[in-house]
PDB file of C-alpha atoms and ligand atoms in Angstrom:
ATOM      1  CA  MET A 189     -18.871 -17.730  10.014  1.00 38.00           C
ATOM      2  CA  THR A 190     -17.693 -16.703   6.562  1.00 38.00           C
ATOM      3  CA  ILE A 191     -14.288 -15.218   5.921  1.00 40.00           C
ATOM      4  CA  ALA A 192     -14.148 -13.131   2.770  1.00 41.00           C
ATOM      5  CA  TRP A 193     -10.967 -12.030   1.128  1.00 43.00           C
ATOM      6  CA  GLU A 194      -9.771 -10.515  -2.122  1.00 44.00           C
ATOM      7  CA  GLY A 195      -8.347 -12.453  -5.041  1.00 43.00           C
ATOM      8  CA  SER A 196      -5.902 -15.175  -4.077  1.00 43.00           C
ATOM      9  CA  MET A 197      -4.999 -13.621  -0.744  1.00 49.00           C
ATOM     10  CA  GLU A 198      -5.353 -15.835   2.256  1.00 55.00           C
ATOM     11  CA  PRO A 199      -7.162 -14.927   5.447  1.00 57.00           C
ATOM     12  CA  ASP A 200      -5.072 -13.276   8.099  1.00 56.00           C
ATOM     13  CA  LEU A 201      -5.410 -15.851  10.883  1.00 63.00           C
ATOM     14  CA  PHE A 202      -2.696 -14.363  13.059  1.00 64.00           C
ATOM     15  CA  GLY A 203      -3.294 -10.721  12.291  1.00 57.00           C
ATOM     16  CA  THR A 204       0.247 -10.211  11.055  1.00 55.00           C
ATOM     17  CA  ARG A 205      -0.358  -9.462   7.385  1.00 55.00           C
ATOM     18  CA  ARG A 206      -0.398  -5.904   6.358  1.00 82.00           C
ATOM     19  CA  ASP A 207      -2.129  -6.225   3.045  1.00 92.00           C
ATOM     20  CA  GLU A 208      -4.677  -3.488   2.782  1.00 95.00           C
ATOM     21  CA  PRO A 209      -7.296  -3.988   0.061  1.00 96.00           C
ATOM     22  CA  ILE A 210      -8.338  -0.619  -1.380  1.00 97.00           C
ATOM     23  CA  GLY A 211     -10.903  -1.907  -3.866  1.00 96.00           C
ATOM     24  CA  SER A 212     -11.690  -4.911  -5.996  1.00 96.00           C
ATOM     25  CA  GLY A 213      -8.398  -5.812  -7.707  1.00 98.00           C
ATOM     26  CA  ALA A 214      -6.368  -3.271  -5.724  1.00 98.00           C
ATOM     27  CA  VAL A 215      -4.236  -3.649  -2.611  1.00 97.00           C
ATOM     28  CA  ILE A 216      -1.503  -1.859  -0.677  1.00 97.00           C
ATOM     29  CA  LEU A 217       1.260  -4.223   0.491  1.00 97.00           C
ATOM     30  CA  ARG A 218       2.735  -2.362   3.425  1.00 96.00           C
ATOM     31  CA  GLY A 219       6.499  -2.602   3.891  1.00 94.00           C
ATOM     32  CA  PHE A 220       6.889  -4.936   0.946  1.00 95.00           C
ATOM     33  CA  ALA A 221       9.957  -3.281  -0.639  1.00 95.00           C
ATOM     34  CA  LEU A 222      12.423  -2.581   2.152  1.00 94.00           C
ATOM     35  CA  ASP A 223      15.628  -3.831   0.474  1.00 94.00           C
ATOM     36  CA  PRO A 224      18.012  -0.836   0.666  1.00 92.00           C
ATOM     37  CA  ALA A 225      19.785  -2.102  -2.484  1.00 96.00           C
ATOM     38  CA  MET A 226      16.753  -0.874  -4.443  1.00 97.00           C
ATOM     39  CA  LEU A 227      17.998   2.683  -4.030  1.00 98.00           C
ATOM     40  CA  ASP A 228      21.521   1.748  -5.134  1.00 98.00           C
ATOM     41  CA  GLU A 229      19.965   0.375  -8.318  1.00 98.00           C
ATOM     42  CA  VAL A 230      18.004   3.598  -8.831  1.00 98.00           C
ATOM     43  CA  ALA A 231      21.251   5.601  -8.500  1.00 98.00           C
ATOM     44  CA  ARG A 232      23.018   3.292 -10.958  1.00 98.00           C
ATOM     45  CA  ILE A 233      20.177   3.574 -13.480  1.00 99.00           C
ATOM     46  CA  ALA A 234      20.083   7.366 -13.109  1.00 98.00           C
ATOM     47  CA  GLY A 235      23.839   7.392 -13.801  1.00 98.00           C
ATOM     48  CA  LEU A 236      23.121   5.852 -17.215  1.00 98.00           C
ATOM     49  CA  SER A 237      19.761   7.463 -18.013  1.00 99.00           C
ATOM     50  CA  PRO A 238      19.472  10.612 -15.885  1.00 98.00           C
ATOM     51  CA  PHE A 239      16.293  11.896 -14.273  1.00 99.00           C
ATOM     52  CA  ARG A 240      14.793  14.641 -16.432  1.00 98.00           C
ATOM     53  CA  HIS A 241      11.695  16.784 -16.756  1.00 98.00           C
ATOM     54  CA  MET A 242       9.702  15.597 -19.754  1.00 98.00           C
ATOM     55  CA  GLN A 243       7.214  17.788 -21.630  1.00 98.00           C
ATOM     56  CA  THR A 244       3.509  17.210 -21.981  1.00 97.00           C
ATOM     57  CA  PRO A 245       2.135  16.996 -25.544  1.00 97.00           C
ATOM     58  CA  GLY A 246       0.862  20.546 -24.893  1.00 97.00           C
ATOM     59  CA  GLY A 247       4.446  21.723 -24.225  1.00 97.00           C
ATOM     60  CA  ARG A 248       4.325  22.039 -20.439  1.00 97.00           C
ATOM     61  CA  ARG A 249       7.139  20.830 -18.215  1.00 98.00           C
ATOM     62  CA  ILE A 250       6.189  17.806 -16.078  1.00 98.00           C
ATOM     63  CA  GLY A 251       7.085  18.537 -12.424  1.00 98.00           C
ATOM     64  CA  VAL A 252       7.997  14.946 -11.561  1.00 98.00           C
ATOM     65  CA  GLU A 253      11.455  13.984 -12.869  1.00 98.00           C
ATOM     66  CA  MET A 254      11.534  10.656 -14.671  1.00 99.00           C
ATOM     67  CA  THR A 255      13.750   7.947 -16.031  1.00 99.00           C
ATOM     68  CA  ASN A 256      13.137   4.292 -16.920  1.00 99.00           C
ATOM     69  CA  CYS A 257      14.639   0.861 -16.929  1.00 99.00           C
ATOM     70  CA  GLY A 258      13.546  -2.232 -18.821  1.00 99.00           C
ATOM     71  CA  ALA A 259      12.945  -3.078 -22.480  1.00 98.00           C
ATOM     72  CA  LEU A 260      10.520  -0.164 -22.815  1.00 99.00           C
ATOM     73  CA  GLY A 261      10.421   3.246 -21.189  1.00 99.00           C
ATOM     74  CA  TRP A 262       7.546   5.700 -20.878  1.00 98.00           C
ATOM     75  CA  VAL A 263       8.207   9.019 -22.593  1.00 98.00           C
ATOM     76  CA  SER A 264       6.244  12.190 -23.155  1.00 98.00           C
ATOM     77  CA  ASP A 265       6.992  15.057 -25.534  1.00 98.00           C
ATOM     78  CA  ARG A 266       5.280  17.156 -28.210  1.00 97.00           C
ATOM     79  CA  ARG A 267       4.499  13.943 -30.097  1.00 97.00           C
ATOM     80  CA  GLY A 268       2.511  12.486 -27.211  1.00 98.00           C
ATOM     81  CA  TYR A 269       2.736   9.833 -24.507  1.00 98.00           C
ATOM     82  CA  ARG A 270       4.217   6.493 -25.546  1.00 98.00           C
ATOM     83  CA  TYR A 271       6.762   3.776 -24.799  1.00 98.00           C
ATOM     84  CA  GLU A 272      10.187   3.732 -26.459  1.00 98.00           C
ATOM     85  CA  PRO A 273      13.010   1.164 -26.318  1.00 98.00           C
ATOM     86  CA  ARG A 274      15.591   3.979 -26.301  1.00 98.00           C
ATOM     87  CA  ASP A 275      16.184   6.885 -23.989  1.00 98.00           C
ATOM     88  CA  PRO A 276      15.672   9.988 -26.162  1.00 98.00           C
ATOM     89  CA  LEU A 277      18.230  11.865 -24.034  1.00 98.00           C
ATOM     90  CA  THR A 278      21.108   9.451 -24.583  1.00 98.00           C
ATOM     91  CA  GLY A 279      20.042   7.633 -27.733  1.00 98.00           C
ATOM     92  CA  GLN A 280      20.884   4.395 -25.885  1.00 98.00           C
ATOM     93  CA  LEU A 281      18.585   1.573 -24.849  1.00 99.00           C
ATOM     94  CA  TRP A 282      17.095   2.157 -21.400  1.00 99.00           C
ATOM     95  CA  PRO A 283      19.155   0.429 -18.678  1.00 99.00           C
ATOM     96  CA  GLU A 284      18.147  -3.169 -18.069  1.00 98.00           C
ATOM     97  CA  MET A 285      15.594  -3.869 -15.392  1.00 98.00           C
ATOM     98  CA  PRO A 286      17.580  -5.187 -12.396  1.00 98.00           C
ATOM     99  CA  PRO A 287      16.609  -8.769 -11.477  1.00 98.00           C
ATOM    100  CA  ARG A 288      15.722  -7.659  -7.926  1.00 97.00           C
ATOM    101  CA  PHE A 289      13.235  -5.124  -9.373  1.00 98.00           C
ATOM    102  CA  ARG A 290      11.633  -7.737 -11.610  1.00 98.00           C
ATOM    103  CA  GLN A 291      11.418 -10.295  -8.801  1.00 97.00           C
ATOM    104  CA  LEU A 292       9.905  -7.806  -6.412  1.00 97.00           C
ATOM    105  CA  ALA A 293       7.267  -6.692  -8.924  1.00 98.00           C
ATOM    106  CA  GLU A 294       6.378 -10.255  -9.838  1.00 98.00           C
ATOM    107  CA  ALA A 295       6.075 -11.275  -6.184  1.00 97.00           C
ATOM    108  CA  ALA A 296       3.905  -8.268  -5.332  1.00 97.00           C
ATOM    109  CA  ALA A 297       1.603  -8.979  -8.268  1.00 98.00           C
ATOM    110  CA  ALA A 298       1.305 -12.663  -7.365  1.00 97.00           C
ATOM    111  CA  LEU A 299       0.464 -11.836  -3.764  1.00 95.00           C
ATOM    112  CA  ALA A 300      -2.221  -9.452  -4.966  1.00 96.00           C
ATOM    113  CA  GLY A 301      -3.844 -12.155  -7.092  1.00 96.00           C
ATOM    114  CA  PHE A 302      -2.060 -11.556 -10.423  1.00 98.00           C
ATOM    115  CA  PRO A 303       0.334 -14.485 -10.934  1.00 97.00           C
ATOM    116  CA  GLY A 304       2.401 -14.523 -14.135  1.00 97.00           C
ATOM    117  CA  PHE A 305       3.057 -10.760 -14.245  1.00 98.00           C
ATOM    118  CA  ARG A 306       6.119 -10.119 -16.443  1.00 98.00           C
ATOM    119  CA  PRO A 307       6.898  -6.401 -16.458  1.00 98.00           C
ATOM    120  CA  ASP A 308       8.802  -5.032 -19.457  1.00 98.00           C
ATOM    121  CA  ALA A 309       8.801  -1.400 -18.296  1.00 99.00           C
ATOM    122  CA  CYS A 310       9.727   0.346 -15.064  1.00 99.00           C
ATOM    123  CA  LEU A 311       9.095   4.067 -14.925  1.00 99.00           C
ATOM    124  CA  ILE A 312      11.066   5.742 -12.135  1.00 99.00           C
ATOM    125  CA  ASN A 313       9.481   8.920 -10.786  1.00 99.00           C
ATOM    126  CA  ARG A 314      11.318  11.387  -8.560  1.00 98.00           C
ATOM    127  CA  TYR A 315       9.272  13.850  -6.499  1.00 98.00           C
ATOM    128  CA  VAL A 316      10.667  16.735  -4.505  1.00 98.00           C
ATOM    129  CA  PRO A 317       8.556  18.739  -2.044  1.00 98.00           C
ATOM    130  CA  GLY A 318       5.979  20.853  -3.867  1.00 98.00           C
ATOM    131  CA  VAL A 319       5.631  18.385  -6.750  1.00 98.00           C
ATOM    132  CA  LYS A 320       2.501  16.319  -7.439  1.00 98.00           C
ATOM    133  CA  MET A 321       1.060  13.990 -10.057  1.00 98.00           C
ATOM    134  CA  GLY A 322      -2.502  14.854 -11.032  1.00 97.00           C
ATOM    135  CA  LEU A 323      -5.292  12.289 -11.330  1.00 98.00           C
ATOM    136  CA  HIS A 324      -4.838  10.128 -14.426  1.00 98.00           C
ATOM    137  CA  GLN A 325      -5.283   6.630 -15.806  1.00 98.00           C
ATOM    138  CA  ASP A 326      -2.349   4.466 -16.939  1.00 98.00           C
ATOM    139  CA  ARG A 327      -3.463   3.690 -20.479  1.00 98.00           C
ATOM    140  CA  ASP A 328      -0.471   4.001 -22.782  1.00 98.00           C
ATOM    141  CA  GLU A 329       0.220   0.260 -22.597  1.00 98.00           C
ATOM    142  CA  ALA A 330      -0.574  -2.122 -25.469  1.00 98.00           C
ATOM    143  CA  GLY A 331      -3.050  -4.047 -23.295  1.00 98.00           C
ATOM    144  CA  PHE A 332      -4.618  -3.875 -19.875  1.00 98.00           C
ATOM    145  CA  ASP A 333      -4.562  -7.552 -18.844  1.00 98.00           C
ATOM    146  CA  ALA A 334      -1.507  -7.083 -16.635  1.00 98.00           C
ATOM    147  CA  PRO A 335      -1.678  -5.156 -13.368  1.00 98.00           C
ATOM    148  CA  ILE A 336       0.311  -2.090 -12.340  1.00 98.00           C
ATOM    149  CA  VAL A 337       2.821  -2.515  -9.502  1.00 98.00           C
ATOM    150  CA  SER A 338       3.887   0.735  -7.885  1.00 98.00           C
ATOM    151  CA  VAL A 339       6.620   0.925  -5.210  1.00 98.00           C
ATOM    152  CA  SER A 340       7.202   3.902  -2.914  1.00 98.00           C
ATOM    153  CA  LEU A 341      10.645   4.787  -1.520  1.00 98.00           C
ATOM    154  CA  GLY A 342      11.746   7.713   0.609  1.00 98.00           C
ATOM    155  CA  LEU A 343       9.482  10.522   1.730  1.00 98.00           C
ATOM    156  CA  PRO A 344       5.833   9.661   2.420  1.00 98.00           C
ATOM    157  CA  ALA A 345       3.107  10.738   0.019  1.00 98.00           C
ATOM    158  CA  THR A 346      -0.664  10.776  -0.228  1.00 98.00           C
ATOM    159  CA  PHE A 347      -1.977   8.497  -2.962  1.00 98.00           C
ATOM    160  CA  GLN A 348      -5.388   9.249  -4.433  1.00 98.00           C
ATOM    161  CA  PHE A 349      -7.240   6.237  -5.754  1.00 98.00           C
ATOM    162  CA  GLY A 350     -10.586   6.479  -7.504  1.00 98.00           C
ATOM    163  CA  GLY A 351     -12.577   4.295  -9.854  1.00 98.00           C
ATOM    164  CA  PRO A 352     -12.642   3.671 -13.613  1.00 98.00           C
ATOM    165  CA  GLU A 353     -14.666   6.828 -14.309  1.00 97.00           C
ATOM    166  CA  ARG A 354     -13.205  10.314 -14.015  1.00 96.00           C
ATOM    167  CA  GLY A 355     -15.936  11.409 -11.620  1.00 94.00           C
ATOM    168  CA  ASP A 356     -15.820   8.372  -9.302  1.00 97.00           C
ATOM    169  CA  PRO A 357     -15.137   9.104  -5.641  1.00 97.00           C
ATOM    170  CA  VAL A 358     -11.449   9.239  -4.751  1.00 98.00           C
ATOM    171  CA  ALA A 359      -9.995   7.851  -1.514  1.00 98.00           C
ATOM    172  CA  LYS A 360      -6.703   9.026  -0.002  1.00 98.00           C
ATOM    173  CA  HIS A 361      -4.082   6.590   1.288  1.00 98.00           C
ATOM    174  CA  SER A 362      -0.727   7.477   2.770  1.00 97.00           C
ATOM    175  CA  LEU A 363       2.182   5.645   1.169  1.00 98.00           C
ATOM    176  CA  ASN A 364       5.402   5.189   3.076  1.00 97.00           C
ATOM    177  CA  HIS A 365       8.885   3.928   2.294  1.00 97.00           C
ATOM    178  CA  GLY A 366       8.648   0.305   1.195  1.00 96.00           C
ATOM    179  CA  ASP A 367       4.936   0.197   0.421  1.00 96.00           C
ATOM    180  CA  ALA A 368       3.813  -1.413  -2.828  1.00 97.00           C
ATOM    181  CA  VAL A 369       0.442  -0.786  -4.457  1.00 98.00           C
ATOM    182  CA  VAL A 370      -0.930  -3.277  -6.972  1.00 98.00           C
ATOM    183  CA  TRP A 371      -3.993  -2.621  -9.115  1.00 98.00           C
ATOM    184  CA  GLY A 372      -5.335  -4.735 -11.953  1.00 98.00           C
ATOM    185  CA  GLY A 373      -8.344  -6.615 -13.265  1.00 98.00           C
ATOM    186  CA  PRO A 374     -11.435  -4.521 -12.532  1.00 98.00           C
ATOM    187  CA  ALA A 375      -9.212  -1.758 -11.075  1.00 98.00           C
ATOM    188  CA  ARG A 376      -6.653  -1.622 -13.913  1.00 98.00           C
ATOM    189  CA  LEU A 377      -7.934   1.654 -15.375  1.00 98.00           C
ATOM    190  CA  ASN A 378      -8.761   3.320 -12.075  1.00 98.00           C
ATOM    191  CA  TRP A 379      -7.913   7.009 -11.810  1.00 98.00           C
ATOM    192  CA  HIS A 380      -5.066   7.794  -9.408  1.00 98.00           C
ATOM    193  CA  GLY A 381      -2.566  10.474  -8.485  1.00 98.00           C
ATOM    194  CA  ILE A 382      -0.177  11.821  -5.855  1.00 98.00           C
ATOM    195  CA  LEU A 383      -0.905  14.941  -3.824  1.00 98.00           C
ATOM    196  CA  THR A 384       1.732  17.661  -3.528  1.00 98.00           C
ATOM    197  CA  LEU A 385       4.717  16.208  -1.674  1.00 98.00           C
ATOM    198  CA  ARG A 386       5.291  17.742   1.728  1.00 98.00           C
ATOM    199  CA  ARG A 387       8.656  18.950   2.917  1.00 98.00           C
ATOM    200  CA  GLY A 388      10.776  16.398   4.778  1.00 98.00           C
ATOM    201  CA  GLU A 389      14.003  14.456   5.047  1.00 98.00           C
ATOM    202  CA  HIS A 390      14.210  10.710   4.667  1.00 98.00           C
ATOM    203  CA  PRO A 391      17.283   8.882   6.007  1.00 97.00           C
ATOM    204  CA  LEU A 392      17.725   6.941   2.749  1.00 97.00           C
ATOM    205  CA  THR A 393      16.629   9.380   0.028  1.00 98.00           C
ATOM    206  CA  GLY A 394      16.999  12.822   1.601  1.00 98.00           C
ATOM    207  CA  ALA A 395      14.383  15.357   0.524  1.00 98.00           C
ATOM    208  CA  CYS A 396      12.672  13.277  -2.130  1.00 98.00           C
ATOM    209  CA  ARG A 397      10.338  10.424  -2.905  1.00 98.00           C
ATOM    210  CA  ILE A 398      11.124   7.791  -5.502  1.00 98.00           C
ATOM    211  CA  ASN A 399       8.358   5.758  -7.121  1.00 99.00           C
ATOM    212  CA  LEU A 400       8.895   2.697  -9.296  1.00 98.00           C
ATOM    213  CA  THR A 401       5.950   1.871 -11.543  1.00 99.00           C
ATOM    214  CA  PHE A 402       6.152  -1.578 -13.177  1.00 99.00           C
ATOM    215  CA  ARG A 403       4.027  -2.302 -16.216  1.00 98.00           C
ATOM    216  CA  ARG A 404       3.549  -4.683 -19.095  1.00 98.00           C
ATOM    217  CA  ALA A 405       3.758  -2.057 -21.812  1.00 98.00           C
ATOM    218  CA  GLY A 406       4.340  -3.998 -25.037  1.00 97.00           C
TER     219      GLY A 406
HETATM  220  O1  LIG B 241       4.133   8.067  -7.747  1.00 50.46           O
HETATM  221  C1  LIG B 241       3.193   7.280  -7.648  1.00 50.46           C
HETATM  222  O2  LIG B 241       2.954   6.651  -6.619  1.00 50.46           O
HETATM  223  C2  LIG B 241       2.248   7.080  -8.827  1.00 50.46           C
HETATM  224  C3  LIG B 241       2.941   7.159 -10.158  1.00 50.46           C
HETATM  225  C4  LIG B 241       1.983   6.981 -11.299  1.00 50.46           C
HETATM  226  O3  LIG B 241       0.800   6.908 -11.134  1.00 50.46           O
HETATM  227  C5  LIG B 241       2.505   6.894 -12.666  1.00 50.46           C
HETATM  228  O4  LIG B 241       3.724   7.024 -12.872  1.00 50.46           O
HETATM  229  O5  LIG B 241       1.693   6.677 -13.589  1.00 50.46           O
HETATM  230 FE1  LIG B 242      -0.177   6.257 -12.940  1.00 50.46          FE
END
């Protein structure tokens, strides 16, 4: 008998792992980020660099509210999509990436087969019911060697995950509080998005979903 598994992940001899491969180089780690202190950190960061609606280069308001922590933060305005060391709203450096965020992202990446991940950017997305994020690729980073680590907190959402081409088939996966998705290597430029958030109340976040997206941007 042959046991096949993805990347560096080990076979699930006891059936207790909840790692769900969703493609070559892509996995959902169910219940990986359940430390309630994560949300305290998000609140602290938002106290320094508030959530805000950014503008697309075409001048439209982005429905998802965003902030960042780490050495670099993702921004979008009339001048385009890019990473900046300073929050344009405050003129200050983005808040530091909390050690527990960094450790969590590094551990998730390692478990998914990407040891040595050192994120320098954490985009924090806030979704309220009715808000979505259309299919896109993450390609504003200086290089694509490092994976993306994406953590879901609060209300559940439906994650769409396709392939490297715009027209590739797209699968839907539900993401719940504490789930982490890692994609890299052959999946690094896969198209992905979040369907319109449904109404709901979560005991820890209320009527919203928070997503932390860790990247090596610079
Ligand atoms: O909210 C999510 O789960 C995905 C976020 C995302 O794809 C992004 O910020 O680029
Ligand atoms: Fe993305």
